[in-house]
Amino acid sequence: MPIARRPLLTATAAGSLLCALWFVPSANATDAPGKPQSAPAHSSATTSGTESDPALADTGSVDTSPYLFGGTLFLGVGAGFVAFSVRRARQQY
């Protein structure tokens, strides 16, 4: 009975990559890029939008077209690899 180690190796490599990408820090855009960011100390819950608070920069609306196109492309390539491997596995037996 042959042991299939390649799928296990592929799954391990994919899982390791996903775990590594989990720890990639995200970027936070602020109005004052030269100032170091610190946690603001609020004395009341009604205070918002003061100059000492770090706020996200106004960059306009988010263009999601590249993400949709790239995601669809990678999904298609992945489905093609799966179909190719299934077809190849059926030819061997």
mmCIF file with all atom_site columns, C-alpha atoms in Angstrom:
data_model
loop_
_atom_site.group_PDB
_atom_site.id
_atom_site.type_symbol
_atom_site.label_atom_id
_atom_site.label_alt_id
_atom_site.label_comp_id
_atom_site.label_asym_id
_atom_site.label_entity_id
_atom_site.label_seq_id
_atom_site.pdbx_PDB_ins_code
_atom_site.Cartn_x
_atom_site.Cartn_y
_atom_site.Cartn_z
_atom_site.occupancy
_atom_site.B_iso_or_equiv
_atom_site.pdbx_formal_charge
_atom_site.auth_seq_id
_atom_site.auth_comp_id
_atom_site.auth_asym_id
_atom_site.auth_atom_id
_atom_site.pdbx_PDB_model_num
ATOM 1  C CA . MET A 1 1  ? 0.000   0.000  0.000   1.00 0.00 ? 1  MET A CA 1
ATOM 2  C CA . PRO A 1 2  ? 1.755   3.196  -1.131  1.00 0.00 ? 2  PRO A CA 1
ATOM 3  C CA . ILE A 1 3  ? 1.744   6.157  1.189   1.00 0.00 ? 3  ILE A CA 1
ATOM 4  C CA . ALA A 1 4  ? 0.872   9.490  -0.425  1.00 0.00 ? 4  ALA A CA 1
ATOM 5  C CA . ARG A 1 5  ? 3.337   11.959 1.062   1.00 0.00 ? 5  ARG A CA 1
ATOM 6  C CA . ARG A 1 6  ? 3.112   14.669 -1.552  1.00 0.00 ? 6  ARG A CA 1
ATOM 7  C CA . PRO A 1 7  ? -0.393  15.867 -0.537  1.00 0.00 ? 7  PRO A CA 1
ATOM 8  C CA . LEU A 1 8  ? 0.706   15.905 3.086   1.00 0.00 ? 8  LEU A CA 1
ATOM 9  C CA . LEU A 1 9  ? 3.781   17.943 2.186   1.00 0.00 ? 9  LEU A CA 1
ATOM 10 C CA . THR A 1 10 ? 1.712   20.347 0.097   1.00 0.00 ? 10 THR A CA 1
ATOM 11 C CA . ALA A 1 11 ? -0.849  20.798 2.871   1.00 0.00 ? 11 ALA A CA 1
ATOM 12 C CA . THR A 1 12 ? 1.930   21.399 5.404   1.00 0.00 ? 12 THR A CA 1
ATOM 13 C CA . ALA A 1 13 ? 3.592   23.987 3.174   1.00 0.00 ? 13 ALA A CA 1
ATOM 14 C CA . ALA A 1 14 ? 0.273   25.770 2.556   1.00 0.00 ? 14 ALA A CA 1
ATOM 15 C CA . GLY A 1 15 ? -0.577  25.763 6.267   1.00 0.00 ? 15 GLY A CA 1
ATOM 16 C CA . SER A 1 16 ? 2.866   27.118 7.153   1.00 0.00 ? 16 SER A CA 1
ATOM 17 C CA . LEU A 1 17 ? 2.497   29.906 4.614   1.00 0.00 ? 17 LEU A CA 1
ATOM 18 C CA . LEU A 1 18 ? -0.923  30.881 5.962   1.00 0.00 ? 18 LEU A CA 1
ATOM 19 C CA . CYS A 1 19 ? 0.391   30.896 9.533   1.00 0.00 ? 19 CYS A CA 1
ATOM 20 C CA . ALA A 1 20 ? 3.344   33.069 8.484   1.00 0.00 ? 20 ALA A CA 1
ATOM 21 C CA . LEU A 1 21 ? 1.066   35.535 6.689   1.00 0.00 ? 21 LEU A CA 1
ATOM 22 C CA . TRP A 1 22 ? -1.131  35.807 9.779   1.00 0.00 ? 22 TRP A CA 1
ATOM 23 C CA . PHE A 1 23 ? 1.678   37.650 11.577  1.00 0.00 ? 23 PHE A CA 1
ATOM 24 C CA . VAL A 1 24 ? 2.365   40.239 8.858   1.00 0.00 ? 24 VAL A CA 1
ATOM 25 C CA . PRO A 1 25 ? 1.679   43.626 10.437  1.00 0.00 ? 25 PRO A CA 1
ATOM 26 C CA . SER A 1 26 ? -0.936  45.857 8.895   1.00 0.00 ? 26 SER A CA 1
ATOM 27 C CA . ALA A 1 27 ? -0.256  49.483 7.974   1.00 0.00 ? 27 ALA A CA 1
ATOM 28 C CA . ASN A 1 28 ? -2.123  52.280 9.704   1.00 0.00 ? 28 ASN A CA 1
ATOM 29 C CA . ALA A 1 29 ? -2.351  55.596 7.842   1.00 0.00 ? 29 ALA A CA 1
ATOM 30 C CA . THR A 1 30 ? -2.563  58.714 9.978   1.00 0.00 ? 30 THR A CA 1
ATOM 31 C CA . ASP A 1 31 ? -2.860  62.449 9.327   1.00 0.00 ? 31 ASP A CA 1
ATOM 32 C CA . ALA A 1 32 ? 0.569   63.194 10.829  1.00 0.00 ? 32 ALA A CA 1
ATOM 33 C CA . PRO A 1 33 ? 3.059   60.579 9.575   1.00 0.00 ? 33 PRO A CA 1
ATOM 34 C CA . GLY A 1 34 ? 6.026   62.142 11.393  1.00 0.00 ? 34 GLY A CA 1
ATOM 35 C CA . LYS A 1 35 ? 4.512   61.875 14.862  1.00 0.00 ? 35 LYS A CA 1
ATOM 36 C CA . PRO A 1 36 ? 4.867   58.638 16.809  1.00 0.00 ? 36 PRO A CA 1
ATOM 37 C CA . GLN A 1 37 ? 1.530   57.048 17.590  1.00 0.00 ? 37 GLN A CA 1
ATOM 38 C CA . SER A 1 38 ? 0.460   56.550 21.158  1.00 0.00 ? 38 SER A CA 1
ATOM 39 C CA . ALA A 1 39 ? -2.781  55.377 22.672  1.00 0.00 ? 39 ALA A CA 1
ATOM 40 C CA . PRO A 1 40 ? -4.982  58.406 23.374  1.00 0.00 ? 40 PRO A CA 1
ATOM 41 C CA . ALA A 1 41 ? -6.196  58.828 26.925  1.00 0.00 ? 41 ALA A CA 1
ATOM 42 C CA . HIS A 1 42 ? -9.856  59.883 26.882  1.00 0.00 ? 42 HIS A CA 1
ATOM 43 C CA . SER A 1 43 ? -11.453 61.265 29.992  1.00 0.00 ? 43 SER A CA 1
ATOM 44 C CA . SER A 1 44 ? -14.956 61.014 28.571  1.00 0.00 ? 44 SER A CA 1
ATOM 45 C CA . ALA A 1 45 ? -16.645 58.870 25.948  1.00 0.00 ? 45 ALA A CA 1
ATOM 46 C CA . THR A 1 46 ? -18.106 61.884 24.101  1.00 0.00 ? 46 THR A CA 1
ATOM 47 C CA . THR A 1 47 ? -14.731 63.250 22.944  1.00 0.00 ? 47 THR A CA 1
ATOM 48 C CA . SER A 1 48 ? -13.997 62.403 19.323  1.00 0.00 ? 48 SER A CA 1
ATOM 49 C CA . GLY A 1 49 ? -12.025 63.901 16.468  1.00 0.00 ? 49 GLY A CA 1
ATOM 50 C CA . THR A 1 50 ? -9.572  66.030 18.434  1.00 0.00 ? 50 THR A CA 1
ATOM 51 C CA . GLU A 1 51 ? -6.190  66.790 16.910  1.00 0.00 ? 51 GLU A CA 1
ATOM 52 C CA . SER A 1 52 ? -4.311  64.658 19.423  1.00 0.00 ? 52 SER A CA 1
ATOM 53 C CA . ASP A 1 53 ? -6.216  61.533 18.344  1.00 0.00 ? 53 ASP A CA 1
ATOM 54 C CA . PRO A 1 54 ? -4.605  59.528 15.548  1.00 0.00 ? 54 PRO A CA 1
ATOM 55 C CA . ALA A 1 55 ? -7.143  59.280 12.726  1.00 0.00 ? 55 ALA A CA 1
ATOM 56 C CA . LEU A 1 56 ? -7.101  57.421 9.439   1.00 0.00 ? 56 LEU A CA 1
ATOM 57 C CA . ALA A 1 57 ? -6.125  59.463 6.423   1.00 0.00 ? 57 ALA A CA 1
ATOM 58 C CA . ASP A 1 58 ? -8.895  60.353 4.003   1.00 0.00 ? 58 ASP A CA 1
ATOM 59 C CA . THR A 1 59 ? -7.897  58.510 0.828   1.00 0.00 ? 59 THR A CA 1
ATOM 60 C CA . GLY A 1 60 ? -11.301 58.325 -0.815  1.00 0.00 ? 60 GLY A CA 1
ATOM 61 C CA . SER A 1 61 ? -13.234 55.197 -1.621  1.00 0.00 ? 61 SER A CA 1
ATOM 62 C CA . VAL A 1 62 ? -11.498 51.849 -1.834  1.00 0.00 ? 62 VAL A CA 1
ATOM 63 C CA . ASP A 1 63 ? -11.098 50.417 -5.331  1.00 0.00 ? 63 ASP A CA 1
ATOM 64 C CA . THR A 1 64 ? -11.752 46.691 -4.935  1.00 0.00 ? 64 THR A CA 1
ATOM 65 C CA . SER A 1 65 ? -11.423 45.825 -8.629  1.00 0.00 ? 65 SER A CA 1
ATOM 66 C CA . PRO A 1 66 ? -7.801  44.575 -8.417  1.00 0.00 ? 66 PRO A CA 1
ATOM 67 C CA . TYR A 1 67 ? -8.659  42.383 -5.447  1.00 0.00 ? 67 TYR A CA 1
ATOM 68 C CA . LEU A 1 68 ? -11.663 40.868 -7.199  1.00 0.00 ? 68 LEU A CA 1
ATOM 69 C CA . PHE A 1 69 ? -9.699  40.277 -10.385 1.00 0.00 ? 69 PHE A CA 1
ATOM 70 C CA . GLY A 1 70 ? -6.696  38.817 -8.556  1.00 0.00 ? 70 GLY A CA 1
ATOM 71 C CA . GLY A 1 71 ? -8.849  36.621 -6.338  1.00 0.00 ? 71 GLY A CA 1
ATOM 72 C CA . THR A 1 72 ? -10.791 35.304 -9.306  1.00 0.00 ? 72 THR A CA 1
ATOM 73 C CA . LEU A 1 73 ? -7.565  34.657 -11.191 1.00 0.00 ? 73 LEU A CA 1
ATOM 74 C CA . PHE A 1 74 ? -5.980  32.749 -8.306  1.00 0.00 ? 74 PHE A CA 1
ATOM 75 C CA . LEU A 1 75 ? -9.192  30.804 -7.728  1.00 0.00 ? 75 LEU A CA 1
ATOM 76 C CA . GLY A 1 76 ? -9.232  29.804 -11.391 1.00 0.00 ? 76 GLY A CA 1
ATOM 77 C CA . VAL A 1 77 ? -5.565  28.781 -11.354 1.00 0.00 ? 77 VAL A CA 1
ATOM 78 C CA . GLY A 1 78 ? -6.117  26.741 -8.189  1.00 0.00 ? 78 GLY A CA 1
ATOM 79 C CA . ALA A 1 79 ? -9.155  25.011 -9.674  1.00 0.00 ? 79 ALA A CA 1
ATOM 80 C CA . GLY A 1 80 ? -7.107  24.273 -12.794 1.00 0.00 ? 80 GLY A CA 1
ATOM 81 C CA . PHE A 1 81 ? -4.362  22.666 -10.707 1.00 0.00 ? 81 PHE A CA 1
ATOM 82 C CA . VAL A 1 82 ? -6.907  20.553 -8.842  1.00 0.00 ? 82 VAL A CA 1
ATOM 83 C CA . ALA A 1 83 ? -8.541  19.425 -12.093 1.00 0.00 ? 83 ALA A CA 1
ATOM 84 C CA . PHE A 1 84 ? -5.147  18.654 -13.610 1.00 0.00 ? 84 PHE A CA 1
ATOM 85 C CA . SER A 1 85 ? -4.037  16.603 -10.608 1.00 0.00 ? 85 SER A CA 1
ATOM 86 C CA . VAL A 1 86 ? -7.311  14.643 -10.520 1.00 0.00 ? 86 VAL A CA 1
ATOM 87 C CA . ARG A 1 87 ? -7.029  13.927 -14.232 1.00 0.00 ? 87 ARG A CA 1
ATOM 88 C CA . ARG A 1 88 ? -3.403  12.881 -13.851 1.00 0.00 ? 88 ARG A CA 1
ATOM 89 C CA . ALA A 1 89 ? -4.203  10.634 -10.879 1.00 0.00 ? 89 ALA A CA 1
ATOM 90 C CA . ARG A 1 90 ? -6.953  8.861  -12.839 1.00 0.00 ? 90 ARG A CA 1
ATOM 91 C CA . GLN A 1 91 ? -4.599  8.221  -15.766 1.00 0.00 ? 91 GLN A CA 1
ATOM 92 C CA . GLN A 1 92 ? -2.073  6.476  -13.531 1.00 0.00 ? 92 GLN A CA 1
ATOM 93 C CA . TYR A 1 93 ? -4.488  3.773  -12.359 1.00 0.00 ? 93 TYR A CA 1
#
